[in-house]
CSV table of C-alpha atoms in Angstrom, one decimal:
chain,number,residue,atom,x,y,z
N,26,MET,CA,2.1,16.5,17.0
N,27,THR,CA,2.9,18.6,14.0
N,28,SER,CA,0.2,19.5,11.5
N,29,LYS,CA,2.1,17.5,8.8
N,30,LEU,CA,2.0,14.4,11.0
N,31,LYS,CA,-1.6,14.9,11.8
N,32,THR,CA,-2.5,15.1,8.1
N,33,ILE,CA,-0.5,12.0,7.3
N,34,THR,CA,-2.0,10.1,10.2
N,35,GLY,CA,-5.5,11.1,9.3
N,36,PHE,CA,-5.0,10.1,5.7
N,37,GLY,CA,-3.7,6.7,6.8
N,38,MET,CA,-6.7,6.1,9.0
N,39,VAL,CA,-9.0,6.8,6.0
N,40,LEU,CA,-7.1,4.4,3.9
N,41,GLY,CA,-7.4,1.8,6.6
N,42,LEU,CA,-11.1,2.2,6.8
N,43,VAL,CA,-11.5,1.8,3.1
N,44,ALA,CA,-9.3,-1.3,3.0
N,45,CYS,CA,-11.3,-2.9,5.9
N,46,ALA,CA,-14.6,-2.4,4.2
N,47,THR,CA,-15.0,-5.8,2.5
N,48,TYR,CA,-18.0,-7.3,0.8
N,49,GLN,CA,-19.3,-10.7,2.0
N,50,PRO,CA,-21.6,-13.2,0.3
N,51,VAL,CA,-25.1,-13.1,1.6
N,52,LEU,CA,-26.5,-16.6,2.0
N,53,TYR,CA,-30.2,-17.6,1.6
N,54,PRO,CA,-31.3,-19.6,4.7
N,55,ASN,CA,-32.2,-22.7,2.7
N,56,ALA,CA,-32.5,-26.2,4.3
N,57,TYR,CA,-28.7,-26.8,4.1
N,58,TYR,CA,-27.9,-23.5,5.8
N,59,GLN,CA,-30.4,-24.1,8.5
N,60,THR,CA,-28.9,-27.6,9.1
N,61,VAL,CA,-25.3,-26.5,9.4
N,62,GLY,CA,-25.9,-23.1,11.1
N,63,ARG,CA,-24.2,-19.7,10.9
N,64,ALA,CA,-20.8,-20.7,12.4
N,65,VAL,CA,-20.2,-23.5,9.8
N,66,ALA,CA,-21.5,-21.2,7.0
N,67,GLU,CA,-19.0,-18.5,8.0
N,68,ARG,CA,-16.2,-21.1,8.1
N,69,ASP,CA,-17.2,-22.3,4.6
N,70,ILE,CA,-17.2,-18.7,3.3
N,71,ARG,CA,-13.6,-18.3,4.7
N,72,GLU,CA,-12.5,-21.6,3.0
N,73,CYS,CA,-14.1,-20.7,-0.3
N,74,ARG,CA,-12.4,-17.2,-0.2
N,75,GLN,CA,-9.0,-18.9,0.5
N,76,LEU,CA,-9.6,-21.4,-2.4
N,77,ALA,CA,-10.4,-18.4,-4.7
N,78,GLU,CA,-7.1,-16.7,-3.7
N,79,SER,CA,-5.1,-19.9,-4.1
N,80,ALA,CA,-6.6,-20.4,-7.6
N,81,GLY,CA,-5.4,-16.9,-8.6
N,82,ALA,CA,-8.6,-14.9,-8.3
N,83,ARG,CA,-7.7,-11.7,-6.4
N,84,GLU,CA,-10.3,-10.1,-4.2
N,85,GLY,CA,-8.7,-6.7,-4.3
N,86,SER,CA,-8.6,-6.4,-8.1
N,87,GLY,CA,-12.1,-5.0,-8.2
N,88,SER,CA,-13.0,-1.4,-7.4
N,89,ALA,CA,-10.8,-1.4,-4.2
N,90,GLY,CA,-7.8,-2.2,-6.4
N,91,ASN,CA,-8.7,0.6,-8.7
N,92,THR,CA,-9.1,3.0,-5.7
N,93,ALA,CA,-5.7,2.0,-4.4
N,94,ARG,CA,-4.2,2.5,-7.8
N,95,ARG,CA,-5.8,6.0,-8.2
N,96,THR,CA,-4.6,6.9,-4.7
N,97,ALA,CA,-1.0,6.0,-5.5
N,98,ILE,CA,-1.1,7.7,-8.9
N,99,GLY,CA,-2.6,10.8,-7.3
N,100,ALA,CA,0.1,10.9,-4.6
N,101,GLY,CA,2.9,10.5,-7.2
N,102,ALA,CA,1.5,13.2,-9.5
N,103,GLY,CA,0.8,15.5,-6.5
N,104,ALA,CA,4.3,15.1,-5.2
N,105,ALA,CA,5.9,15.9,-8.5
N,106,SER,CA,3.7,19.0,-9.1
N,107,GLY,CA,4.1,20.0,-5.5
N,108,ALA,CA,7.9,19.7,-5.8
N,109,VAL,CA,7.9,21.9,-8.9
N,110,GLY,CA,5.7,24.5,-7.2
N,111,GLY,CA,7.8,24.3,-4.0
N,112,ALA,CA,11.1,24.7,-5.9
N,113,ILE,CA,9.8,28.0,-7.4
N,114,SER,CA,9.2,29.3,-3.9
N,115,GLY,CA,12.3,27.8,-2.4
N,116,ALA,CA,10.7,24.9,-0.5
N,117,ALA,CA,10.7,21.8,-2.8
N,118,GLY,CA,10.5,19.3,0.0
N,119,GLN,CA,7.5,20.9,1.7
N,120,GLY,CA,5.8,21.4,-1.7
N,121,ALA,CA,6.3,17.8,-2.5
N,122,LEU,CA,4.8,16.7,0.8
N,123,ILE,CA,1.8,19.0,0.4
N,124,GLY,CA,1.3,17.9,-3.2
N,125,ALA,CA,1.6,14.2,-2.3
N,126,ALA,CA,-1.1,14.5,0.4
N,127,SER,CA,-3.4,16.5,-1.8
N,128,GLY,CA,-2.9,14.2,-4.8
N,129,ALA,CA,-3.4,11.1,-2.7
N,130,THR,CA,-6.6,12.5,-1.2
N,131,TRP,CA,-7.9,13.3,-4.7
N,132,GLY,CA,-7.1,9.8,-5.9
N,133,LEU,CA,-8.7,8.2,-3.0
N,134,LEU,CA,-11.9,10.2,-3.2
N,135,SER,CA,-12.2,9.9,-6.9
N,136,GLY,CA,-11.7,6.2,-6.6
N,137,ILE,CA,-14.4,5.8,-3.9
N,138,PHE,CA,-17.0,8.0,-5.6
N,139,SER,CA,-16.5,6.9,-9.2
N,140,SER,CA,-16.7,3.2,-8.3
N,141,GLY,CA,-20.0,3.4,-6.5
N,142,SER,CA,-18.7,1.2,-3.7
N,143,ALA,CA,-15.5,1.2,-1.8
N,144,SER,CA,-14.4,-2.4,-2.0
N,145,GLN,CA,-16.5,-4.6,-4.2
N,146,PRO,CA,-14.4,-7.7,-5.2
N,147,ALA,CA,-13.4,-8.5,-8.7
N,148,PRO,CA,-16.1,-10.4,-10.7
N,149,ALA,CA,-13.8,-13.5,-11.1
N,150,TYR,CA,-13.3,-13.7,-7.4
N,151,MET,CA,-17.0,-13.4,-6.6
N,152,ASN,CA,-17.9,-16.0,-9.2
N,153,PHE,CA,-15.4,-18.4,-7.7
N,154,VAL,CA,-16.6,-18.0,-4.2
N,155,ASN,CA,-20.3,-18.2,-5.3
N,156,ARG,CA,-19.6,-21.5,-7.2
N,157,CYS,CA,-17.7,-22.9,-4.3
N,158,LEU,CA,-20.5,-22.2,-1.9
N,159,ARG,CA,-23.1,-23.5,-4.3
N,160,GLU,CA,-21.2,-26.8,-4.6
N,161,ARG,CA,-21.3,-27.0,-0.8
N,162,GLY,CA,-25.1,-26.6,-0.7
N,163,TYR,CA,-25.5,-22.9,-0.1
N,164,GLU,CA,-27.5,-20.4,-2.1
N,165,VAL,CA,-25.7,-17.0,-2.5
N,166,THR,CA,-28.3,-14.2,-3.0
N,167,GLY,CA,-25.6,-11.5,-3.6
N,168,TRP,CA,-22.8,-9.6,-1.9
N,169,GLN,CA,-22.8,-6.7,0.5
């Protein structure tokens, strides 16, 4: 495997891990929760999340959306500046590839570290899910 391919593969794995790190509502074990149990509560959480999405609240428009946006902007800016630098030395394609990888890494890391958390959902999405769960009898203590 070439070093370019290893770099791209490694970067893709990091993006995948960030994308998979999702927040979940934490439910207080009130009388209703104790009556229905964990399996029903997890199903209700999934249903409330789907209702939020169908109502137009987007989970990924919180800090995870910002991180993805910064990563894409970093990749584009890096590719452009890398192509210019590479053109000067006679290797515009290689410069663009190196610049894109560097810029995307910078965008990803700045998005992760500036947001304080990798994938906290948007406030409208969390509020929708919280209300849905509350109307079903649950008490949401927060998200983690």
